[in-house]
Amino acid sequence: MQKIFGGKSTTPKKVLLLGAGFVVKPTLTLLNEKGVEVTVACRTLENAQKLCKDVKNTIAISLDVENQEVLDAEVGKVDVAISLIPYTFHPLVIKSAIRKKVDVVTTSYTSPAMVELEKDIREAGITVMNEIGLDPGIDHLYAVKTIDEVHKAGGKIKGFLSYCGGLPAPEASANPLGYKFSWSARGMLLALGNTARFLKDGKTEEIPGHDLMSVAKPYSTGYAGFAFVAYPNRDSTPFSKKYSIPEASTIIRGTLRYAGFPEMIRCVVDLGFLSQDSQDFLKPSSKPLAWKDATAKILNATSSSEHDLTWAISSKHSFANTDEKSRIIAGLRWIGLFSSEPIIPRSTPLDTLCATLEKKMAYEDQERDLVFLQHKFEIEHADGKHETRTSTLCEYGDPKGYSSMAKLVGIPCGVAVMQVLAGKMEKGLLAPYTPEICNPLRDELRENPIQQPPQDISNITARFHNLKSARKNEPDALIVSVAEAQPTEEDVPPSPTVEELLADLGPEEQWMIERDETSRIASLLEEAKKVLPDNNDEGFRSVSTGKHVKDGLIEKGEDDTKGSRRASSTNDEEEAALQLQRILDELSVDDTDPPLVNEEPTSPEQPLRSLPSTPQTNPPAPMHHPTNLASSDENDIFPSVPLSFPSTTRKPTPKDEDPSNWCIICLADATFRCPGCAGDLYCWGCWTEGHRGEGARLEERGHRWVAVGGR
């Protein structure tokens, strides 16, 4: 006898679970705990068997959903079919379920292809429940809850924002995108090309997919530890009707990513790496190209050297500043686009890149993921008062158990299946947009914990039961506490005592400072101040504040509302250091004649300085230099050439016919190469202006040149 959410049945319920993704196991485990017999069907039998291992009452089979006869035979054996395969195959499963009069549950959005089947679904008398995972899913359950509460109290929802991000935990995010793949890299990258539509201040706005990353903005969650950016996702406008909030003038649903993600993606888009056009040089081969050669062909660069690849990148993508250029170029280098490593050929730039990303950016065994979901409601109460109500879900995965994404998608799906089996769902094409559907699902999530062998997983449903508000006057808002494994006493070594720390320093006479030594330090500082020239007329710029200091006063800036104030916080040591640095800078500026001998070694073993910053340039491409620049249409959101570094130098005509030997600023014959600027070439005038001139920063001043070819 089987118990199904309070109801009893003399025969076990049966379910067909289609799919082998990471969300399948939590759903399977929940159903198993409830005594449901599950047939797990995958295209590959081995994958199905792996999922069924150590799970009772399960059967593993191989199944191709495009084989209608076989699919109908398996669907006809069960009470509910769960479709956790790509959404494009859902209509095939639903059509089979209509023929066999079997209910269906999916975690995907209700697609137009499903809507076309709505009449047939009703006539068959079956339930097709969609959008019951995380996003969509949990986001609906708690958005509808708050909206219903406000409406019942006579209030209005004037604005609604909902942002969700599935990300690596901060400690696992050390890569150029701040992202890791637990699902198809292709799916994620293609989703970035979807057009976004939303309501803002009563107007419908639309962002084309190729412009999506340009509208990404920093997003404040109220938690200072998260540096997120947010951008709109899909079409938010139908939620005015779906959520019954026609009064809302702003409705935006979007995606969260870590800071830096949009800029990297914009560059990858501009360079053509998301192209789905087949290329002969990317087709599978016994001798695949090196990545640097493939990159050169994709960019139409003159060669596969990093210098020429960087030049080609600068001609196709506009960087906001030199720091961003350095960071993004370093990111492309980390991915391997400049390396001799062979590509994993997949015919198109997109698929070839995805093969490398999935290899380099997969989760390691001990890494965990993070789900962050936040709603913001702008509420107008019946008495006319306004309130911003925020509700937040923050969940980390368990490296030894389920990922947070798997739990938060798989468990709501399993709960919905149990409700369908118990006959608690109405018939038809459904999604959780009404209190009648959402309230029972939330109740079941609270009351039904799940366990995962060999250890208990975080009790997600118990957490839902203990939801608390981000504000004290917000009952039952969506906040899930973060549970982390705490080390045992055996795992943590005892902290050293003060005596042990002092003993590590050696004999006391080696590190104790006597009173007379303190006086000597003060005396030395006074002598240094006397030796340094007095430049009070000119003043100097404070390193700590970035403001100009003159006669001991900080000059007033735009943000100094109280006028000039005495720079009393600058102690003697800091002032002396600042004066000394100023003198050194002046000496380097005055050094306008090129040295006869390079001051730094030029051997290949010499390490280059990290984070190079180079003056950027916007040179017109010579006719004989193949750059394949993008369109310069004024409506293009991405400029096709790099930003210009301010320059007043002459623009001489080069004599050398090889463009790779020209100065990157003025296109004259290059005289020097700058290792600190990623090996860029300069004439003497441009190098001096960019590295010793008035606008040069301290970082550029630290660069040294290397002579080129004796010119």
XYZ file of C-alpha atoms in Angstrom:
711
model
C 0.000 0.000 0.000
C 1.491 3.346 -1.070
C 1.021 6.674 0.601
C 0.837 9.615 -1.777
C 0.693 12.918 0.161
C -1.938 11.729 2.570
C -3.875 9.658 0.041
C -3.736 5.856 -0.191
C -3.597 3.582 -3.205
C -3.572 -0.213 -3.394
C -1.229 -0.197 -6.394
C 2.063 1.635 -6.768
C 2.079 4.747 -8.937
C 4.367 4.642 -11.958
C 6.330 7.395 -13.620
C 8.420 7.642 -16.795
C 11.360 10.022 -16.240
C 12.936 11.189 -19.510
C 16.424 12.694 -19.279
C 19.904 12.275 -17.826
C 20.712 15.811 -16.702
C 21.998 16.894 -13.311
C 18.473 17.718 -12.020
C 17.204 14.171 -12.556
C 18.703 12.598 -9.414
C 16.952 14.822 -6.818
C 13.602 14.225 -8.568
C 14.258 10.489 -8.739
C 15.233 10.320 -5.069
C 12.138 12.199 -3.905
C 9.837 9.918 -5.905
C 11.653 6.876 -4.568
C 11.139 8.093 -0.990
C 7.413 8.301 -1.739
C 7.226 4.728 -3.011
C 6.770 5.598 -6.695
C 8.094 3.177 -9.311
C 10.224 5.082 -11.805
C 11.415 4.116 -15.269
C 14.442 6.246 -16.188
C 14.799 6.606 -19.959
C 17.863 8.035 -21.693
C 19.168 7.815 -25.220
C 22.160 5.958 -23.755
C 21.368 2.989 -21.514
C 24.583 3.440 -19.525
C 23.489 6.912 -18.377
C 20.116 5.587 -17.256
C 21.727 2.730 -15.349
C 24.084 5.134 -13.599
C 21.131 7.214 -12.372
C 19.291 4.133 -11.111
C 22.249 2.741 -9.210
C 21.438 2.202 -5.522
C 17.873 3.520 -5.988
C 15.076 1.024 -5.307
C 12.015 0.512 -7.507
C 13.687 1.881 -10.629
C 14.121 0.540 -14.165
C 16.715 1.850 -16.649
C 15.930 1.778 -20.370
C 17.280 3.230 -23.602
C 14.757 5.380 -25.451
C 14.741 7.692 -28.462
C 11.810 10.108 -28.080
C 11.773 10.673 -31.833
C 10.706 7.028 -32.259
C 6.944 7.539 -31.831
C 6.030 3.866 -31.572
C 8.568 3.119 -28.825
C 7.743 6.333 -26.970
C 3.994 5.560 -27.012
C 4.658 2.078 -25.661
C 6.583 3.385 -22.644
C 4.256 6.345 -21.976
C 1.293 3.981 -21.995
C 2.748 2.028 -19.048
C 2.811 4.907 -16.536
C 0.634 7.463 -14.759
C 2.863 10.515 -15.346
C 5.639 11.312 -17.852
C 8.331 13.735 -16.652
C 10.149 15.457 -19.512
C 13.564 16.744 -18.395
C 15.021 16.629 -21.904
C 15.653 19.742 -24.066
C 12.491 21.820 -24.437
C 12.339 21.318 -28.199
C 11.357 17.665 -27.578
C 8.535 18.417 -25.114
C 5.832 18.586 -27.823
C 6.712 15.023 -28.921
C 6.229 13.785 -25.356
C 2.972 15.729 -24.925
C 1.546 14.362 -28.184
C 2.332 10.830 -27.032
C 0.714 11.588 -23.651
C -2.396 12.890 -25.406
C -2.656 9.663 -27.363
C -2.205 7.567 -24.216
C -4.110 9.953 -21.865
C -1.167 10.305 -19.479
C -0.267 13.423 -17.466
C 2.997 15.333 -18.106
C 5.290 17.519 -15.939
C 8.173 19.692 -17.214
C 10.391 22.401 -15.706
C 10.494 24.429 -18.937
C 8.626 27.567 -19.979
C 5.320 26.983 -21.758
C 6.322 27.297 -25.398
C 4.182 28.347 -28.384
C 4.373 24.723 -29.612
C 2.772 23.597 -26.339
C 0.063 26.255 -26.582
C -0.890 24.883 -29.994
C -1.662 21.565 -28.270
C -3.814 23.105 -25.495
C -7.149 22.156 -27.088
C -6.031 18.533 -27.580
C -4.764 18.445 -23.976
C -8.159 19.473 -22.623
C -10.025 17.074 -24.851
C -7.785 14.217 -23.658
C -8.543 15.223 -20.057
C -4.896 15.286 -18.965
C -2.717 17.650 -16.959
C 0.402 19.173 -18.515
C 2.196 21.084 -15.754
C 5.112 23.321 -16.823
C 7.511 25.841 -15.275
C 8.007 24.074 -11.957
C 11.752 24.181 -11.291
C 13.749 27.155 -9.993
C 13.493 29.867 -12.628
C 10.850 29.278 -13.778
C 9.284 27.648 -10.747
C 10.212 28.764 -7.245
C 10.284 32.362 -8.485
C 6.607 32.040 -9.488
C 5.544 30.438 -6.192
C 6.770 33.329 -4.062
C 6.031 36.175 -6.484
C 2.392 35.058 -6.619
C 2.300 34.758 -2.818
C 3.369 38.366 -2.181
C 1.205 39.755 -4.994
C -1.846 37.928 -3.634
C -1.204 39.220 -0.101
C -0.867 42.826 -1.296
C -3.994 42.644 -3.447
C -6.070 41.115 -0.636
C -5.001 44.009 1.614
C -6.194 46.531 -0.967
C -2.730 47.458 -2.208
C -1.146 47.615 -5.641
C 2.081 46.311 -7.158
C 3.575 49.331 -8.932
C 6.836 47.649 -9.886
C 8.290 44.143 -9.922
C 11.903 43.067 -10.436
C 13.088 39.447 -10.371
C 16.714 38.470 -10.947
C 18.220 34.999 -10.688
C 21.729 33.650 -11.182
C 23.143 30.143 -11.156
C 26.859 30.661 -10.564
C 29.949 29.073 -9.093
C 30.427 29.949 -5.429
C 32.769 32.963 -5.075
C 35.768 30.793 -4.167
C 35.238 28.726 -7.353
C 34.793 31.684 -9.718
C 38.454 32.285 -10.619
C 38.214 32.409 -14.405
C 37.701 35.236 -16.930
C 33.916 34.780 -17.095
C 33.346 34.104 -13.407
C 31.207 31.194 -14.575
C 31.296 27.399 -14.735
C 29.272 24.998 -16.796
C 26.998 22.421 -15.221
C 25.014 22.303 -18.461
C 25.604 22.972 -22.150
C 27.945 25.895 -22.829
C 26.237 26.230 -26.199
C 22.854 26.694 -24.562
C 24.155 29.376 -22.228
C 25.956 31.316 -24.956
C 23.031 31.133 -27.389
C 20.663 32.378 -24.679
C 22.735 35.563 -24.609
C 21.517 36.255 -28.144
C 17.819 36.277 -27.219
C 15.980 39.582 -27.543
C 14.824 40.991 -24.190
C 11.523 42.873 -23.704
C 10.290 44.479 -20.504
C 8.156 47.257 -19.041
C 9.914 50.280 -17.578
C 8.047 53.325 -16.316
C 4.998 52.386 -18.315
C 6.828 51.894 -21.611
C 7.801 48.675 -23.380
C 11.513 48.499 -24.105
C 13.240 45.974 -26.340
C 16.943 45.078 -26.397
C 18.225 43.067 -29.393
C 20.295 40.041 -28.457
C 23.534 41.438 -29.870
C 23.160 44.500 -27.600
C 22.163 42.597 -24.468
C 25.545 42.730 -22.720
C 25.821 46.488 -23.291
C 22.848 47.135 -20.986
C 24.152 44.977 -18.122
C 24.465 47.112 -15.001
C 25.795 46.604 -11.462
C 23.001 45.252 -9.283
C 22.768 45.937 -5.550
C 21.310 42.985 -3.681
C 21.640 44.549 -0.235
C 24.437 42.055 0.515
C 27.806 43.797 0.142
C 29.649 40.524 -0.439
C 28.102 39.949 -3.868
C 29.399 41.946 -6.868
C 26.674 41.111 -9.380
C 25.676 42.636 -12.685
C 22.161 42.177 -14.065
C 20.616 42.205 -17.517
C 17.048 41.537 -18.729
C 16.125 38.052 -19.861
C 13.531 36.971 -22.449
C 10.126 38.677 -22.608
C 8.889 40.028 -19.270
C 5.840 41.849 -20.630
C 3.399 38.876 -20.498
C 3.829 38.715 -16.712
C 1.605 41.743 -16.327
C -1.243 39.383 -17.215
C 0.195 36.129 -15.858
C 0.803 37.625 -12.402
C -2.416 39.709 -12.525
C -0.575 43.012 -11.979
C -1.881 45.303 -14.747
C -1.209 48.249 -12.407
C 2.573 47.679 -12.547
C 4.442 50.211 -14.679
C 7.762 48.340 -14.367
C 8.188 44.574 -14.795
C 11.667 43.175 -15.390
C 12.851 39.594 -15.043
C 16.547 39.112 -15.584
C 19.807 37.255 -15.022
C 22.625 37.780 -12.519
C 26.296 37.278 -13.321
C 29.520 38.279 -11.619
C 31.088 41.615 -12.552
C 33.285 41.384 -15.667
C 31.117 38.800 -17.433
C 29.366 41.201 -19.876
C 32.600 42.797 -21.105
C 34.176 39.416 -21.845
C 31.079 38.231 -23.713
C 30.859 41.455 -25.731
C 34.431 40.962 -26.885
C 33.833 37.312 -27.792
C 30.754 38.366 -29.805
C 32.629 41.154 -31.624
C 35.459 38.813 -32.559
C 33.065 36.354 -34.225
C 33.533 33.398 -31.867
C 29.764 32.917 -31.480
C 29.256 32.498 -35.208
C 27.309 29.371 -36.187
C 28.668 29.378 -39.754
C 30.546 26.221 -40.668
C 34.233 26.704 -41.506
C 36.411 24.158 -43.306
C 39.384 24.797 -41.008
C 37.204 23.945 -37.964
C 35.916 20.628 -39.263
C 37.029 17.441 -37.470
C 40.489 16.405 -38.610
C 43.256 14.021 -37.636
C 45.533 17.069 -37.344
C 43.467 19.890 -35.838
C 44.804 23.426 -35.929
C 46.484 25.040 -32.972
C 44.187 27.528 -31.249
C 46.386 30.464 -32.250
C 46.087 29.493 -35.926
C 42.322 29.036 -35.675
C 42.049 32.414 -33.929
C 44.111 34.054 -36.679
C 41.728 32.677 -39.330
C 38.601 33.704 -37.414
C 40.003 37.231 -36.939
C 41.607 37.472 -40.398
C 44.840 38.423 -38.642
C 48.103 38.762 -40.580
C 49.749 36.021 -38.535
C 49.179 33.862 -35.475
C 51.663 35.732 -33.298
C 50.153 37.167 -30.140
C 51.142 40.663 -31.264
C 49.205 40.381 -34.515
C 46.268 38.659 -32.824
C 46.095 41.469 -30.265
C 46.248 44.046 -33.058
C 43.379 42.305 -34.870
C 41.337 42.125 -31.662
C 41.810 45.859 -31.103
C 40.582 46.536 -34.633
C 37.339 44.639 -34.043
C 36.472 45.498 -30.432
C 36.433 48.766 -28.544
C 37.808 48.619 -25.000
C 36.590 51.087 -22.391
C 40.111 51.699 -21.095
C 43.565 50.159 -20.954
C 42.832 48.263 -17.747
C 39.843 46.580 -19.360
C 41.921 45.774 -22.445
C 44.591 44.135 -20.309
C 42.013 42.130 -18.367
C 40.145 40.897 -21.438
C 43.288 40.059 -23.414
C 44.520 38.129 -20.366
C 41.169 36.332 -20.281
C 41.395 35.316 -23.928
C 44.919 34.111 -23.257
C 43.642 32.049 -20.282
C 41.006 30.406 -22.463
C 43.845 29.404 -24.779
C 43.030 31.399 -27.915
C 46.705 32.435 -28.364
C 48.152 29.031 -27.505
C 49.616 26.139 -29.485
C 47.116 23.769 -27.893
C 45.065 21.980 -30.582
C 41.424 22.924 -30.909
C 38.589 20.450 -30.410
C 37.098 20.961 -33.885
C 33.295 21.231 -34.038
C 32.822 22.842 -37.493
C 31.677 26.278 -36.255
C 33.467 28.925 -34.149
C 30.689 28.689 -31.534
C 30.823 24.920 -31.088
C 34.621 24.795 -31.215
C 34.843 27.448 -28.509
C 32.185 25.661 -26.431
C 34.203 22.424 -26.502
C 37.157 24.241 -24.947
C 35.058 26.182 -22.431
C 33.323 23.032 -21.178
C 36.736 21.433 -20.690
C 38.405 24.368 -18.923
C 35.407 25.693 -16.983
C 33.814 22.583 -15.507
C 33.226 22.178 -11.791
C 36.011 20.411 -9.914
C 35.153 17.670 -7.405
C 35.334 19.862 -4.297
C 33.767 22.978 -5.805
C 30.254 24.131 -5.060
C 27.754 26.242 -6.937
C 25.532 29.096 -5.835
C 21.948 30.076 -6.653
C 20.904 33.638 -5.890
C 17.286 34.658 -6.557
C 15.824 38.004 -5.550
C 12.417 39.677 -5.959
C 11.806 43.387 -5.413
C 8.235 44.661 -5.145
C 7.286 48.351 -5.289
C 4.058 48.387 -3.269
C 1.411 51.088 -2.901
C -0.692 50.245 0.140
C -4.388 51.015 0.504
C -3.582 54.026 2.711
C -1.319 55.499 0.019
C 1.960 54.609 1.709
C 4.735 53.131 -0.405
C 7.041 50.232 0.422
C 9.869 48.394 -1.317
C 9.752 44.759 -0.275
C 12.718 42.516 -1.056
C 12.814 38.737 -0.803
C 15.942 36.687 -1.387
C 16.959 33.065 -1.816
C 20.647 32.208 -1.455
C 21.588 28.520 -1.647
C 24.979 26.811 -1.954
C 25.545 23.349 -3.330
C 27.136 20.457 -1.481
C 30.351 19.215 -3.143
C 29.613 15.747 -1.727
C 25.939 15.792 -2.648
C 23.617 17.767 -4.882
C 24.411 21.091 -6.482
C 22.145 23.956 -5.442
C 20.772 24.139 -8.977
C 19.946 20.429 -9.008
C 18.115 20.680 -5.687
C 16.169 23.807 -6.538
C 15.045 22.488 -9.933
C 14.625 18.788 -9.170
C 12.772 18.959 -5.843
C 9.951 21.326 -6.931
C 9.527 19.144 -10.024
C 9.206 16.027 -7.873
C 6.679 17.710 -5.566
C 4.554 18.744 -8.566
C 4.617 15.147 -9.861
C 3.349 13.910 -6.499
C 0.495 16.410 -6.590
C -0.479 15.312 -10.076
C -0.385 11.656 -8.980
C -2.613 12.530 -6.019
C -5.161 14.196 -8.322
C -4.634 17.638 -6.796
C -3.969 19.398 -10.109
C -6.701 20.547 -12.472
C -6.723 19.376 -16.067
C -5.273 21.353 -18.947
C -2.097 23.222 -19.838
C -0.862 24.694 -16.528
C 1.877 26.836 -14.993
C 2.168 28.182 -11.420
C 0.638 31.632 -11.913
C -2.341 31.489 -9.533
C -2.694 31.098 -5.746
C -4.806 27.975 -6.347
C -1.816 26.230 -7.958
C 1.026 27.885 -6.020
C -0.240 27.604 -2.424
C -0.471 23.781 -2.312
C 2.954 23.466 -3.954
C 4.543 25.747 -1.341
C 2.836 23.779 1.435
C 4.208 20.476 0.101
C 7.694 21.933 -0.260
C 7.593 22.843 3.435
C 6.343 19.469 4.609
C 8.323 16.958 2.566
C 12.064 16.669 3.282
C 14.310 14.594 1.040
C 17.347 12.472 1.833
C 20.191 11.485 -0.412
C 22.289 8.422 0.327
C 24.823 8.116 1.812
C 24.207 11.317 3.796
C 21.405 13.758 4.440
C 21.312 16.653 2.022
C 20.355 20.138 3.122
C 16.681 20.023 4.029
C 15.426 22.413 1.382
C 11.761 21.956 2.261
C 12.418 22.646 5.930
C 14.132 25.844 4.845
C 11.063 26.877 2.894
C 9.089 26.297 6.099
C 11.346 28.714 7.979
C 11.394 31.486 5.389
C 12.012 34.893 6.916
C 11.884 38.409 5.529
C 14.769 40.660 4.682
C 12.746 43.288 6.525
C 11.118 42.652 9.879
C 7.681 43.751 8.675
C 7.658 41.361 5.715
C 6.130 38.014 6.725
C 7.308 34.855 5.007
C 9.493 36.526 2.380
C 11.746 34.238 0.385
C 14.989 34.017 2.332
C 16.798 30.726 2.583
C 19.727 30.579 4.949
C 23.053 29.276 3.722
C 24.104 25.969 5.305
C 27.772 25.137 5.132
C 29.581 22.103 6.484
C 31.249 23.057 9.753
C 34.655 21.508 10.542
C 34.889 19.248 13.546
C 37.251 19.931 16.427
C 39.583 17.244 15.100
C 39.840 19.075 11.759
C 40.896 22.434 13.247
C 44.407 22.728 14.742
C 44.601 24.624 18.068
C 45.432 28.315 17.783
C 48.976 29.194 18.934
C 49.346 31.108 22.173
C 50.796 34.622 22.334
C 53.947 33.196 23.950
C 54.382 30.742 21.053
C 53.980 33.515 18.473
C 56.566 35.679 20.250
C 58.949 32.738 20.419
C 58.769 32.408 16.629
C 60.136 35.956 16.333
C 63.406 34.965 17.967
C 65.273 36.700 20.822
C 63.534 39.782 22.135
C 66.512 42.045 21.503
C 66.164 41.397 17.736
C 62.730 42.911 17.373
C 62.014 45.137 20.384
C 62.229 48.886 19.598
C 63.896 50.916 22.318
C 62.723 54.413 23.224
C 65.931 56.027 21.913
C 65.488 54.265 18.551
C 62.060 55.863 18.208
C 63.644 59.264 18.713
C 66.300 58.459 16.093
C 63.613 57.573 13.547
C 61.892 60.921 14.101
C 65.268 62.678 13.750
C 66.001 60.895 10.462
C 62.610 61.939 9.084
C 63.329 65.556 9.967
C 66.698 65.375 8.170
C 65.029 63.865 5.093
C 62.525 66.711 4.976
C 65.375 69.240 5.058
C 67.225 67.494 2.215
C 64.141 67.275 -0.027
C 63.519 70.485 -2.022
C 60.657 72.711 -0.899
C 58.064 72.728 -3.681
C 55.145 74.113 -1.748
C 54.426 76.618 -4.486
C 53.624 73.793 -6.831
C 52.330 71.231 -4.355
C 51.992 67.541 -5.065
C 49.263 64.940 -5.621
C 48.394 62.688 -2.707
C 48.590 58.983 -3.474
C 46.118 58.112 -0.735
C 43.412 60.625 -1.727
C 44.183 61.325 -5.372
C 43.787 65.086 -4.642
C 46.272 67.946 -5.131
C 48.058 68.996 -1.920
C 49.448 72.508 -1.660
C 50.800 74.189 1.476
C 49.493 71.270 3.472
C 45.917 71.819 2.206
C 43.841 69.496 0.018
C 42.441 71.536 -2.836
C 38.662 71.572 -3.108
C 37.067 69.205 -5.631
C 33.523 68.675 -6.881
C 32.795 66.232 -4.075
C 34.271 68.367 -1.284
C 31.150 70.039 0.067
C 32.933 71.603 3.048
C 35.710 73.292 1.028
C 39.421 72.956 1.646
C 40.456 71.233 4.819
C 43.822 70.749 6.546
C 45.508 67.503 5.485
C 46.190 66.688 9.091
C 45.935 62.932 8.545
C 49.092 62.868 6.429
C 51.869 61.879 8.804
C 55.529 62.735 8.440
C 56.424 59.406 6.875
C 53.725 59.628 4.170
C 54.617 63.235 3.284
C 58.289 62.379 2.923
C 57.450 59.380 0.732
C 55.177 61.481 -1.463
C 57.810 64.176 -1.948
C 60.428 61.579 -2.807
C 58.148 59.903 -5.364
C 57.426 63.295 -6.943
C 61.144 63.986 -7.406
C 61.684 60.574 -8.982
C 58.783 61.166 -11.351
C 60.197 64.558 -12.384
C 63.572 62.982 -13.085
C 61.960 60.368 -15.326
C 59.937 63.031 -17.187
C 63.048 65.114 -17.804
C 64.792 62.125 -19.345
C 63.700 63.025 -22.884
C 66.776 61.810 -24.740
C 66.793 58.139 -25.651
C 69.458 56.225 -23.717
C 72.318 54.798 -25.713
C 72.088 51.421 -24.015
C 68.881 49.715 -22.905
C 68.783 49.604 -19.106
C 66.986 46.258 -18.829
C 68.065 42.830 -20.120
C 66.340 41.680 -23.283
C 66.910 37.965 -22.975
C 63.944 35.676 -23.596
C 64.088 34.628 -19.943
C 63.293 38.151 -18.784
C 59.777 38.110 -17.297
C 57.342 40.715 -18.584
C 55.582 42.929 -16.115
C 52.085 41.827 -15.170
C 48.914 43.707 -16.117
C 50.403 45.725 -18.999
C 48.703 49.023 -19.751
C 49.171 50.442 -23.213
C 47.961 53.625 -24.836
C 45.141 52.499 -27.150
C 44.971 53.563 -30.758
C 42.426 54.049 -33.458
C 44.490 53.820 -36.656
C 42.776 53.523 -40.025
C 43.616 50.136 -41.508
C 46.075 50.366 -44.433
C 44.681 49.120 -47.728
C 47.166 46.256 -47.895
C 46.623 45.186 -44.250
C 43.699 42.698 -44.091
C 41.687 43.659 -41.000
C 38.133 42.716 -41.968
C 36.685 45.508 -39.845
C 33.078 45.244 -38.733
C 30.419 47.613 -40.013
C 30.773 51.192 -38.807
C 27.074 51.939 -39.078
C 26.185 54.651 -36.551
C 23.559 52.357 -35.078
C 26.062 49.626 -34.265
C 26.280 49.275 -30.505
C 29.830 47.900 -30.646
C 32.428 50.220 -32.262
C 34.596 48.344 -34.718
C 37.923 49.959 -33.790
C 39.774 50.537 -30.501
C 39.616 53.781 -28.562
C 42.237 56.457 -29.304
C 44.916 57.506 -26.877
C 45.121 61.334 -26.863
C 48.091 62.382 -28.940
C 49.503 65.518 -30.541
C 52.397 63.801 -32.279
C 53.005 64.138 -35.977
C 51.648 61.497 -38.363
C 54.645 60.751 -40.623
C 54.432 58.491 -43.613
C 56.070 55.112 -42.953
C 58.835 53.916 -45.222
C 58.702 50.254 -44.231
C 56.153 48.396 -46.377
C 55.430 45.824 -43.648
C 52.618 47.194 -41.399
C 53.732 44.913 -38.582
C 56.822 47.157 -38.248
C 54.862 50.408 -37.835
C 54.234 52.418 -34.684
C 50.772 51.522 -33.366
C 50.056 55.224 -32.614
C 51.133 57.255 -35.650
C 51.952 54.435 -38.150
C 55.511 55.689 -38.623
C 58.374 53.196 -38.764
C 58.679 51.688 -35.269
C 61.876 52.258 -33.311
C 61.082 50.529 -30.046
C 59.113 47.610 -28.667
C 57.543 47.945 -25.191
C 57.418 44.610 -23.270
C 55.196 46.235 -20.654
C 52.574 46.989 -23.349
C 52.292 43.388 -24.542
C 55.115 43.952 -27.026
C 53.490 46.865 -28.925
C 55.723 48.823 -31.314
C 56.293 52.607 -31.073
C 58.346 55.376 -32.649
C 60.402 57.331 -30.089
C 58.032 60.320 -30.003
C 54.906 58.269 -29.334
C 56.582 56.047 -26.746
C 57.906 59.091 -24.869
C 54.555 60.857 -24.942
C 52.645 57.781 -23.716
C 55.166 56.712 -21.070
C 56.953 59.880 -19.939
C 54.493 62.582 -21.001
C 52.110 64.629 -18.911
C 49.239 62.115 -19.138
C 51.317 59.009 -18.415
C 50.347 57.077 -15.326
C 52.781 55.614 -12.817
C 52.305 52.158 -14.356
C 53.331 53.346 -17.851
C 56.283 55.217 -16.378
C 57.611 51.909 -15.079
C 57.811 50.423 -18.603
C 61.128 50.110 -20.474
C 61.756 49.958 -24.207
C 63.679 47.486 -26.354
C 65.282 48.565 -29.625
C 63.791 47.136 -32.828
C 66.105 46.012 -35.614
C 68.714 48.681 -34.939
C 66.541 51.465 -36.370
